[in-house]
Amino acid sequence: FNKHFPFPEEMNRTLITQLADRYYAPTRHAAREVLKEKCGISSSHVVFTGNTGIDSLKLIASKKRPFINKKLDRVRKAEKVILLTAHRRENFGPRMRSIFEAVKEIAARHPEALIVYPVHPNPSVKKMAREALSNISNIILTGSLHYRDLVGVMKESYMILTDSGGIQEEAT
């Protein structure tokens, strides 16, 4: 209920709640939460769907396929894989710099670990990531990954470092 955090998700959520005629909830708990909002929503307009995102994830994860992005071929040979995603606006600037410094330290202390970072296309993130993390032998910087590749890297990961709510949900 803080429209500024996380931004813009909470603002979008509250605005869409006001505009929508139907509400598709991934869990029964979420359906109850929608009804608790003081918007006059009728329970007949709330539909429990299950989590289609997690259903899709499970389907993709059930199949072992070669990576589309050939840079990732090292992943299946690595002793330990760490997936990194960092892109939140709240982390731009000094926070992002701190994240990248910590990742550099992890890479230096754990040469057996292969860190895979699909760098977000936002210029603020891309420039800082390239400056901080390029030319480190156990860090792979890529552009955005095909979802199948992202799931493949998650499956091989020893650890996932992320500021992404979606990745947090999928990683479990």
Short mmCIF file of C-alpha atoms in Angstrom, two decimals:
data_model
loop_
_atom_site.label_atom_id
_atom_site.label_comp_id
_atom_site.label_asym_id
_atom_site.label_seq_id
_atom_site.Cartn_x
_atom_site.Cartn_y
_atom_site.Cartn_z
CA PHE A 1 0.00 0.00 0.00
CA ASN A 2 2.98 2.30 -0.52
CA LYS A 3 2.64 3.55 -4.09
CA HIS A 4 6.34 4.41 -4.25
CA PHE A 5 7.71 1.04 -3.12
CA PRO A 6 8.10 -1.16 -4.92
CA PHE A 7 7.84 1.29 -7.78
CA PRO A 8 6.08 1.06 -10.20
CA GLU A 9 4.53 -2.32 -9.34
CA GLU A 10 2.45 -1.21 -6.36
CA MET A 11 1.16 1.86 -8.18
CA ASN A 12 0.24 -0.28 -11.20
CA ARG A 13 -1.44 -2.87 -8.98
CA THR A 14 -3.65 -0.35 -7.20
CA LEU A 15 -4.56 1.47 -10.43
CA ILE A 16 -5.42 -1.76 -12.25
CA THR A 17 -7.52 -2.93 -9.30
CA GLN A 18 -9.64 0.21 -9.74
CA LEU A 19 -10.04 -0.31 -13.50
CA ALA A 20 -10.57 -4.07 -13.75
CA ASP A 21 -13.88 -5.88 -14.06
CA ARG A 22 -12.45 -9.34 -13.30
CA TYR A 23 -9.64 -10.37 -11.00
CA TYR A 24 -7.63 -13.53 -11.65
CA ALA A 25 -5.90 -14.64 -8.48
CA PRO A 26 -3.06 -17.19 -8.45
CA THR A 27 -3.82 -18.36 -4.90
CA ARG A 28 -6.85 -18.46 -2.63
CA HIS A 29 -4.98 -16.12 -0.27
CA ALA A 30 -4.54 -13.61 -3.12
CA ALA A 31 -8.26 -13.85 -3.91
CA ARG A 32 -9.08 -13.01 -0.28
CA GLU A 33 -6.65 -10.08 -0.35
CA VAL A 34 -8.34 -8.62 -3.46
CA LEU A 35 -11.68 -8.76 -1.66
CA LYS A 36 -10.19 -6.95 1.36
CA GLU A 37 -9.30 -3.93 -0.82
CA LYS A 38 -11.91 -1.27 -0.26
CA CYS A 39 -13.01 -1.07 -3.90
CA GLY A 40 -16.42 -2.70 -3.71
CA ILE A 41 -15.23 -5.80 -5.56
CA SER A 42 -17.81 -8.59 -5.67
CA SER A 43 -16.56 -12.11 -4.95
CA SER A 44 -18.29 -13.22 -8.15
CA HIS A 45 -15.69 -11.16 -10.07
CA VAL A 46 -12.69 -12.86 -8.47
CA VAL A 47 -11.51 -16.05 -10.19
CA PHE A 48 -8.96 -18.41 -8.65
CA THR A 49 -6.73 -19.50 -11.56
CA GLY A 50 -3.69 -21.04 -9.96
CA ASN A 51 -0.29 -19.69 -10.88
CA THR A 52 0.07 -19.93 -14.65
CA GLY A 53 3.63 -18.55 -14.46
CA ILE A 54 4.76 -21.36 -12.16
CA ASP A 55 2.85 -23.90 -14.25
CA SER A 56 4.79 -22.72 -17.32
CA LEU A 57 8.07 -22.76 -15.39
CA LYS A 58 7.50 -26.37 -14.31
CA LEU A 59 6.75 -27.41 -17.88
CA ILE A 60 9.92 -25.79 -19.24
CA ALA A 61 12.05 -27.05 -16.32
CA SER A 62 10.91 -30.63 -16.89
CA LYS A 63 12.84 -30.79 -20.19
CA LYS A 64 16.63 -30.69 -20.44
CA ARG A 65 17.60 -28.97 -23.66
CA PRO A 66 20.80 -27.41 -24.97
CA PHE A 67 21.22 -23.72 -24.34
CA ILE A 68 20.19 -21.39 -27.15
CA ASN A 69 22.85 -18.85 -26.11
CA LYS A 70 26.18 -20.62 -26.70
CA LYS A 71 27.90 -18.41 -24.09
CA LEU A 72 26.06 -20.56 -21.54
CA ASP A 73 27.66 -23.85 -22.60
CA ARG A 74 30.14 -23.40 -19.70
CA VAL A 75 27.25 -23.56 -17.21
CA ARG A 76 26.80 -27.34 -17.28
CA LYS A 77 30.55 -27.89 -16.83
CA ALA A 78 30.95 -25.45 -13.92
CA GLU A 79 31.48 -26.67 -10.37
CA LYS A 80 29.13 -24.03 -8.98
CA VAL A 81 26.87 -21.64 -10.87
CA ILE A 82 25.59 -18.36 -9.48
CA LEU A 83 22.83 -16.58 -11.36
CA LEU A 84 22.78 -12.82 -10.85
CA THR A 85 19.99 -10.50 -11.86
CA ALA A 86 20.09 -6.85 -10.80
CA HIS A 87 18.00 -4.17 -12.43
CA ARG A 88 15.62 -2.49 -9.94
CA ARG A 89 15.39 1.30 -10.11
CA GLU A 90 15.60 1.37 -6.33
CA ASN A 91 19.14 -0.06 -6.67
CA PHE A 92 20.50 2.37 -9.29
CA GLY A 93 23.60 4.34 -8.40
CA PRO A 94 25.54 3.55 -5.22
CA ARG A 95 23.47 0.46 -4.36
CA MET A 96 24.12 -1.08 -7.77
CA ARG A 97 27.80 -0.25 -7.47
CA SER A 98 27.85 -2.03 -4.09
CA ILE A 99 26.13 -5.07 -5.59
CA PHE A 100 28.72 -5.25 -8.36
CA GLU A 101 31.62 -4.81 -5.91
CA ALA A 102 30.25 -7.71 -3.84
CA VAL A 103 29.93 -9.85 -6.98
CA LYS A 104 33.54 -9.05 -7.93
CA GLU A 105 34.61 -10.13 -4.46
CA ILE A 106 32.65 -13.39 -4.75
CA ALA A 107 34.25 -14.05 -8.15
CA ALA A 108 37.74 -13.42 -6.74
CA ARG A 109 37.24 -15.55 -3.60
CA HIS A 110 35.51 -18.40 -5.45
CA PRO A 111 37.21 -19.02 -8.80
CA GLU A 112 35.35 -22.36 -8.99
CA ALA A 113 32.07 -20.46 -9.24
CA LEU A 114 30.75 -19.31 -12.59
CA ILE A 115 28.59 -16.20 -12.29
CA VAL A 116 26.02 -15.68 -15.03
CA TYR A 117 24.56 -12.20 -15.33
CA PRO A 118 21.96 -11.47 -18.00
CA VAL A 119 22.47 -7.71 -17.99
CA HIS A 120 19.30 -5.63 -18.11
CA PRO A 121 19.14 -3.42 -21.22
CA ASN A 122 18.61 -0.22 -19.20
CA PRO A 123 21.64 1.97 -20.08
CA SER A 124 22.22 2.86 -16.42
CA VAL A 125 22.57 -0.81 -15.52
CA LYS A 126 24.39 -1.91 -18.67
CA LYS A 127 27.14 0.73 -18.46
CA MET A 128 27.82 0.15 -14.78
CA ALA A 129 27.78 -3.66 -15.17
CA ARG A 130 30.23 -3.59 -18.09
CA GLU A 131 32.58 -1.22 -16.23
CA ALA A 132 32.53 -3.30 -13.04
CA LEU A 133 32.27 -6.90 -14.27
CA SER A 134 33.80 -7.17 -17.75
CA ASN A 135 36.96 -9.21 -18.31
CA ILE A 136 36.55 -11.37 -15.21
CA SER A 137 37.09 -14.96 -16.32
CA ASN A 138 34.40 -16.53 -14.13
CA ILE A 139 31.68 -13.99 -14.92
CA ILE A 140 29.54 -14.32 -18.05
CA LEU A 141 27.77 -11.12 -19.04
CA THR A 142 24.99 -11.68 -21.57
CA GLY A 143 22.05 -9.76 -22.88
CA SER A 144 18.56 -10.83 -21.94
CA LEU A 145 18.13 -14.60 -22.08
CA HIS A 146 15.49 -16.66 -23.80
CA TYR A 147 13.22 -17.91 -21.01
CA ARG A 148 14.24 -21.51 -21.70
CA ASP A 149 17.90 -20.55 -21.12
CA LEU A 150 17.06 -18.61 -17.97
CA VAL A 151 15.25 -21.63 -16.53
CA GLY A 152 18.18 -23.85 -17.53
CA VAL A 153 20.63 -21.60 -15.68
CA MET A 154 18.33 -21.48 -12.63
CA LYS A 155 18.19 -25.29 -12.60
CA GLU A 156 22.01 -25.51 -12.63
CA SER A 157 22.48 -22.77 -10.04
CA TYR A 158 24.02 -23.30 -6.65
CA MET A 159 22.88 -19.81 -5.68
CA ILE A 160 20.75 -17.04 -7.16
CA LEU A 161 21.37 -13.38 -6.31
CA THR A 162 18.50 -11.20 -7.46
CA ASP A 163 16.46 -8.10 -6.89
CA SER A 164 13.70 -9.51 -9.11
CA GLY A 165 10.41 -10.52 -7.55
CA GLY A 166 9.73 -12.81 -10.50
CA ILE A 167 13.03 -14.65 -10.12
CA GLN A 168 12.48 -14.94 -6.36
CA GLU A 169 9.16 -16.64 -7.02
CA GLU A 170 10.48 -18.91 -9.76
CA ALA A 171 13.67 -19.91 -7.94
CA THR A 172 11.78 -21.64 -5.15
#
